[in-house]
């Protein structure tokens, strides 16, 4: 998933969630990879913590745990502040939908 999302950024695609559209989980990573992003009014953007195959929830791991590296490097690569990653983890599981008023802050 991360490799595919990086390609969106490298090929300088713009991403859009249309009116009434929805992205979540890995789809949110693809959306954020766009060099320009647009979310129409009413669009839903879902974020959550990831769960590792061993059952660990990413939000339960310390910030310096190596498992975060893949995602931190991804967000660095697509020029998204690392704080966005930590914010997504803070919502744990299940899915949290970013409020429209939060869009400009993410």
mmCIF file of the C-alpha atoms, coordinates in Angstrom:
data_MODEL
# 
_entry.id   MODEL 
# 
loop_
_atom_site.group_PDB 
_atom_site.id 
_atom_site.type_symbol 
_atom_site.label_atom_id 
_atom_site.label_alt_id 
_atom_site.label_comp_id 
_atom_site.label_asym_id 
_atom_site.label_entity_id 
_atom_site.label_seq_id 
_atom_site.pdbx_PDB_ins_code 
_atom_site.Cartn_x 
_atom_site.Cartn_y 
_atom_site.Cartn_z 
_atom_site.occupancy 
_atom_site.B_iso_or_equiv 
_atom_site.pdbx_formal_charge 
_atom_site.auth_seq_id 
_atom_site.auth_comp_id 
_atom_site.auth_asym_id 
_atom_site.auth_atom_id 
_atom_site.pdbx_PDB_model_num 
ATOM 1   C CA . UNK A 1 1   ? 0.000   0.000   0.000   1.00 0.00 ? 1   UNK A CA 1 
ATOM 2   C CA . UNK A 1 2   ? 2.692   2.509   0.963   1.00 0.00 ? 2   UNK A CA 1 
ATOM 3   C CA . UNK A 1 3   ? 4.629   1.871   -2.260  1.00 0.00 ? 3   UNK A CA 1 
ATOM 4   C CA . UNK A 1 4   ? 1.514   2.522   -4.347  1.00 0.00 ? 4   UNK A CA 1 
ATOM 5   C CA . UNK A 1 5   ? 0.672   5.692   -2.464  1.00 0.00 ? 5   UNK A CA 1 
ATOM 6   C CA . UNK A 1 6   ? 4.232   6.950   -2.943  1.00 0.00 ? 6   UNK A CA 1 
ATOM 7   C CA . UNK A 1 7   ? 3.747   6.591   -6.714  1.00 0.00 ? 7   UNK A CA 1 
ATOM 8   C CA . UNK A 1 8   ? 0.752   8.922   -6.573  1.00 0.00 ? 8   UNK A CA 1 
ATOM 9   C CA . UNK A 1 9   ? 3.020   11.556  -5.083  1.00 0.00 ? 9   UNK A CA 1 
ATOM 10  C CA . UNK A 1 10  ? 5.989   10.843  -7.350  1.00 0.00 ? 10  UNK A CA 1 
ATOM 11  C CA . UNK A 1 11  ? 3.828   11.140  -10.480 1.00 0.00 ? 11  UNK A CA 1 
ATOM 12  C CA . UNK A 1 12  ? 2.432   14.395  -9.068  1.00 0.00 ? 12  UNK A CA 1 
ATOM 13  C CA . UNK A 1 13  ? -1.198  13.323  -9.156  1.00 0.00 ? 13  UNK A CA 1 
ATOM 14  C CA . UNK A 1 14  ? -3.815  15.467  -7.500  1.00 0.00 ? 14  UNK A CA 1 
ATOM 15  C CA . UNK A 1 15  ? -6.380  13.678  -5.366  1.00 0.00 ? 15  UNK A CA 1 
ATOM 16  C CA . UNK A 1 16  ? -10.019 14.515  -4.774  1.00 0.00 ? 16  UNK A CA 1 
ATOM 17  C CA . UNK A 1 17  ? -12.813 13.173  -2.648  1.00 0.00 ? 17  UNK A CA 1 
ATOM 18  C CA . UNK A 1 18  ? -15.974 14.211  -4.482  1.00 0.00 ? 18  UNK A CA 1 
ATOM 19  C CA . UNK A 1 19  ? -19.198 15.478  -2.993  1.00 0.00 ? 19  UNK A CA 1 
ATOM 20  C CA . UNK A 1 20  ? -20.493 12.740  -0.705  1.00 0.00 ? 20  UNK A CA 1 
ATOM 21  C CA . UNK A 1 21  ? -17.309 10.697  -1.270  1.00 0.00 ? 21  UNK A CA 1 
ATOM 22  C CA . UNK A 1 22  ? -15.458 8.633   1.280   1.00 0.00 ? 22  UNK A CA 1 
ATOM 23  C CA . UNK A 1 23  ? -11.920 7.386   1.923   1.00 0.00 ? 23  UNK A CA 1 
ATOM 24  C CA . UNK A 1 24  ? -10.653 5.505   4.931   1.00 0.00 ? 24  UNK A CA 1 
ATOM 25  C CA . UNK A 1 25  ? -7.757  3.413   6.138   1.00 0.00 ? 25  UNK A CA 1 
ATOM 26  C CA . UNK A 1 26  ? -5.293  2.840   3.256   1.00 0.00 ? 26  UNK A CA 1 
ATOM 27  C CA . UNK A 1 27  ? -7.518  4.968   1.026   1.00 0.00 ? 27  UNK A CA 1 
ATOM 28  C CA . UNK A 1 28  ? -6.681  7.919   3.249   1.00 0.00 ? 28  UNK A CA 1 
ATOM 29  C CA . UNK A 1 29  ? -2.987  7.266   2.607   1.00 0.00 ? 29  UNK A CA 1 
ATOM 30  C CA . UNK A 1 30  ? -3.638  7.337   -1.136  1.00 0.00 ? 30  UNK A CA 1 
ATOM 31  C CA . UNK A 1 31  ? -5.600  10.591  -0.746  1.00 0.00 ? 31  UNK A CA 1 
ATOM 32  C CA . UNK A 1 32  ? -2.900  12.281  1.341   1.00 0.00 ? 32  UNK A CA 1 
ATOM 33  C CA . UNK A 1 33  ? -0.241  11.259  -1.200  1.00 0.00 ? 33  UNK A CA 1 
ATOM 34  C CA . UNK A 1 34  ? -1.671  13.673  -3.768  1.00 0.00 ? 34  UNK A CA 1 
ATOM 35  C CA . UNK A 1 35  ? 0.503   16.713  -4.392  1.00 0.00 ? 35  UNK A CA 1 
ATOM 36  C CA . UNK A 1 36  ? -2.705  18.752  -4.196  1.00 0.00 ? 36  UNK A CA 1 
ATOM 37  C CA . UNK A 1 37  ? -5.684  17.433  -2.284  1.00 0.00 ? 37  UNK A CA 1 
ATOM 38  C CA . UNK A 1 38  ? -9.297  18.487  -2.404  1.00 0.00 ? 38  UNK A CA 1 
ATOM 39  C CA . UNK A 1 39  ? -12.183 17.243  -0.298  1.00 0.00 ? 39  UNK A CA 1 
ATOM 40  C CA . UNK A 1 40  ? -15.613 18.440  -1.380  1.00 0.00 ? 40  UNK A CA 1 
ATOM 41  C CA . UNK A 1 41  ? -18.154 19.458  1.238   1.00 0.00 ? 41  UNK A CA 1 
ATOM 42  C CA . UNK A 1 42  ? -19.553 16.374  2.905   1.00 0.00 ? 42  UNK A CA 1 
ATOM 43  C CA . UNK A 1 43  ? -16.562 14.197  2.040   1.00 0.00 ? 43  UNK A CA 1 
ATOM 44  C CA . UNK A 1 44  ? -15.604 11.670  4.717   1.00 0.00 ? 44  UNK A CA 1 
ATOM 45  C CA . UNK A 1 45  ? -11.978 10.961  5.629   1.00 0.00 ? 45  UNK A CA 1 
ATOM 46  C CA . UNK A 1 46  ? -11.449 8.062   7.996   1.00 0.00 ? 46  UNK A CA 1 
ATOM 47  C CA . UNK A 1 47  ? -8.310  7.438   10.050  1.00 0.00 ? 47  UNK A CA 1 
ATOM 48  C CA . UNK A 1 48  ? -7.390  4.841   12.636  1.00 0.00 ? 48  UNK A CA 1 
ATOM 49  C CA . UNK A 1 49  ? -4.481  3.149   14.280  1.00 0.00 ? 49  UNK A CA 1 
ATOM 50  C CA . UNK A 1 50  ? -3.052  0.168   12.485  1.00 0.00 ? 50  UNK A CA 1 
ATOM 51  C CA . UNK A 1 51  ? -2.980  -3.301  13.941  1.00 0.00 ? 51  UNK A CA 1 
ATOM 52  C CA . UNK A 1 52  ? 0.042   -5.537  13.429  1.00 0.00 ? 52  UNK A CA 1 
ATOM 53  C CA . UNK A 1 53  ? -0.320  -9.228  12.618  1.00 0.00 ? 53  UNK A CA 1 
ATOM 54  C CA . UNK A 1 54  ? 0.858   -10.017 16.153  1.00 0.00 ? 54  UNK A CA 1 
ATOM 55  C CA . UNK A 1 55  ? -2.144  -8.126  17.517  1.00 0.00 ? 55  UNK A CA 1 
ATOM 56  C CA . UNK A 1 56  ? -0.283  -4.976  18.568  1.00 0.00 ? 56  UNK A CA 1 
ATOM 57  C CA . UNK A 1 57  ? -2.151  -1.739  18.002  1.00 0.00 ? 57  UNK A CA 1 
ATOM 58  C CA . UNK A 1 58  ? 0.215   0.941   16.664  1.00 0.00 ? 58  UNK A CA 1 
ATOM 59  C CA . UNK A 1 59  ? -1.129  3.447   19.189  1.00 0.00 ? 59  UNK A CA 1 
ATOM 60  C CA . UNK A 1 60  ? 0.049   1.191   22.020  1.00 0.00 ? 60  UNK A CA 1 
ATOM 61  C CA . UNK A 1 61  ? 3.678   1.163   20.890  1.00 0.00 ? 61  UNK A CA 1 
ATOM 62  C CA . UNK A 1 62  ? 6.160   3.794   22.079  1.00 0.00 ? 62  UNK A CA 1 
ATOM 63  C CA . UNK A 1 63  ? 6.964   6.526   19.556  1.00 0.00 ? 63  UNK A CA 1 
ATOM 64  C CA . UNK A 1 64  ? 10.499  5.238   19.106  1.00 0.00 ? 64  UNK A CA 1 
ATOM 65  C CA . UNK A 1 65  ? 9.355   1.705   18.197  1.00 0.00 ? 65  UNK A CA 1 
ATOM 66  C CA . UNK A 1 66  ? 10.764  0.628   14.801  1.00 0.00 ? 66  UNK A CA 1 
ATOM 67  C CA . UNK A 1 67  ? 7.303   -0.441  13.579  1.00 0.00 ? 67  UNK A CA 1 
ATOM 68  C CA . UNK A 1 68  ? 6.425   3.242   13.123  1.00 0.00 ? 68  UNK A CA 1 
ATOM 69  C CA . UNK A 1 69  ? 9.305   3.748   10.676  1.00 0.00 ? 69  UNK A CA 1 
ATOM 70  C CA . UNK A 1 70  ? 7.451   2.605   7.545   1.00 0.00 ? 70  UNK A CA 1 
ATOM 71  C CA . UNK A 1 71  ? 4.682   5.141   8.092   1.00 0.00 ? 71  UNK A CA 1 
ATOM 72  C CA . UNK A 1 72  ? 6.907   7.973   9.285   1.00 0.00 ? 72  UNK A CA 1 
ATOM 73  C CA . UNK A 1 73  ? 9.122   7.552   6.223   1.00 0.00 ? 73  UNK A CA 1 
ATOM 74  C CA . UNK A 1 74  ? 6.009   7.497   4.016   1.00 0.00 ? 74  UNK A CA 1 
ATOM 75  C CA . UNK A 1 75  ? 4.689   10.765  5.426   1.00 0.00 ? 75  UNK A CA 1 
ATOM 76  C CA . UNK A 1 76  ? 8.137   12.349  5.153   1.00 0.00 ? 76  UNK A CA 1 
ATOM 77  C CA . UNK A 1 77  ? 8.270   11.232  1.505   1.00 0.00 ? 77  UNK A CA 1 
ATOM 78  C CA . UNK A 1 78  ? 4.910   12.815  0.649   1.00 0.00 ? 78  UNK A CA 1 
ATOM 79  C CA . UNK A 1 79  ? 5.596   16.005  2.648   1.00 0.00 ? 79  UNK A CA 1 
ATOM 80  C CA . UNK A 1 80  ? 2.909   15.449  5.277   1.00 0.00 ? 80  UNK A CA 1 
ATOM 81  C CA . UNK A 1 81  ? 3.906   16.501  8.799   1.00 0.00 ? 81  UNK A CA 1 
ATOM 82  C CA . UNK A 1 82  ? 4.625   13.564  11.077  1.00 0.00 ? 82  UNK A CA 1 
ATOM 83  C CA . UNK A 1 83  ? 2.084   14.944  13.507  1.00 0.00 ? 83  UNK A CA 1 
ATOM 84  C CA . UNK A 1 84  ? -0.652  13.751  11.131  1.00 0.00 ? 84  UNK A CA 1 
ATOM 85  C CA . UNK A 1 85  ? 0.563   10.175  11.629  1.00 0.00 ? 85  UNK A CA 1 
ATOM 86  C CA . UNK A 1 86  ? 0.554   10.516  15.409  1.00 0.00 ? 86  UNK A CA 1 
ATOM 87  C CA . UNK A 1 87  ? -2.905  12.093  15.252  1.00 0.00 ? 87  UNK A CA 1 
ATOM 88  C CA . UNK A 1 88  ? -4.279  9.148   13.267  1.00 0.00 ? 88  UNK A CA 1 
ATOM 89  C CA . UNK A 1 89  ? -2.868  6.733   15.839  1.00 0.00 ? 89  UNK A CA 1 
ATOM 90  C CA . UNK A 1 90  ? -4.374  8.702   18.699  1.00 0.00 ? 90  UNK A CA 1 
ATOM 91  C CA . UNK A 1 91  ? -7.843  7.696   17.533  1.00 0.00 ? 91  UNK A CA 1 
ATOM 92  C CA . UNK A 1 92  ? -7.060  3.993   17.956  1.00 0.00 ? 92  UNK A CA 1 
ATOM 93  C CA . UNK A 1 93  ? -9.590  1.550   16.563  1.00 0.00 ? 93  UNK A CA 1 
ATOM 94  C CA . UNK A 1 94  ? -12.236 1.603   15.095  1.00 0.00 ? 94  UNK A CA 1 
ATOM 95  C CA . UNK A 1 95  ? -12.345 4.269   12.381  1.00 0.00 ? 95  UNK A CA 1 
ATOM 96  C CA . UNK A 1 96  ? -12.461 7.955   13.296  1.00 0.00 ? 96  UNK A CA 1 
ATOM 97  C CA . UNK A 1 97  ? -13.873 10.349  10.705  1.00 0.00 ? 97  UNK A CA 1 
ATOM 98  C CA . UNK A 1 98  ? -12.140 13.692  10.587  1.00 0.00 ? 98  UNK A CA 1 
ATOM 99  C CA . UNK A 1 99  ? -14.614 16.513  11.073  1.00 0.00 ? 99  UNK A CA 1 
ATOM 100 C CA . UNK A 1 100 ? -14.924 19.001  8.233   1.00 0.00 ? 100 UNK A CA 1 
ATOM 101 C CA . UNK A 1 101 ? -13.706 21.809  10.505  1.00 0.00 ? 101 UNK A CA 1 
ATOM 102 C CA . UNK A 1 102 ? -10.516 19.779  11.128  1.00 0.00 ? 102 UNK A CA 1 
ATOM 103 C CA . UNK A 1 103 ? -9.588  19.443  7.436   1.00 0.00 ? 103 UNK A CA 1 
ATOM 104 C CA . UNK A 1 104 ? -7.479  22.580  7.270   1.00 0.00 ? 104 UNK A CA 1 
ATOM 105 C CA . UNK A 1 105 ? -5.598  21.499  10.377  1.00 0.00 ? 105 UNK A CA 1 
ATOM 106 C CA . UNK A 1 106 ? -4.605  18.037  9.092   1.00 0.00 ? 106 UNK A CA 1 
# 
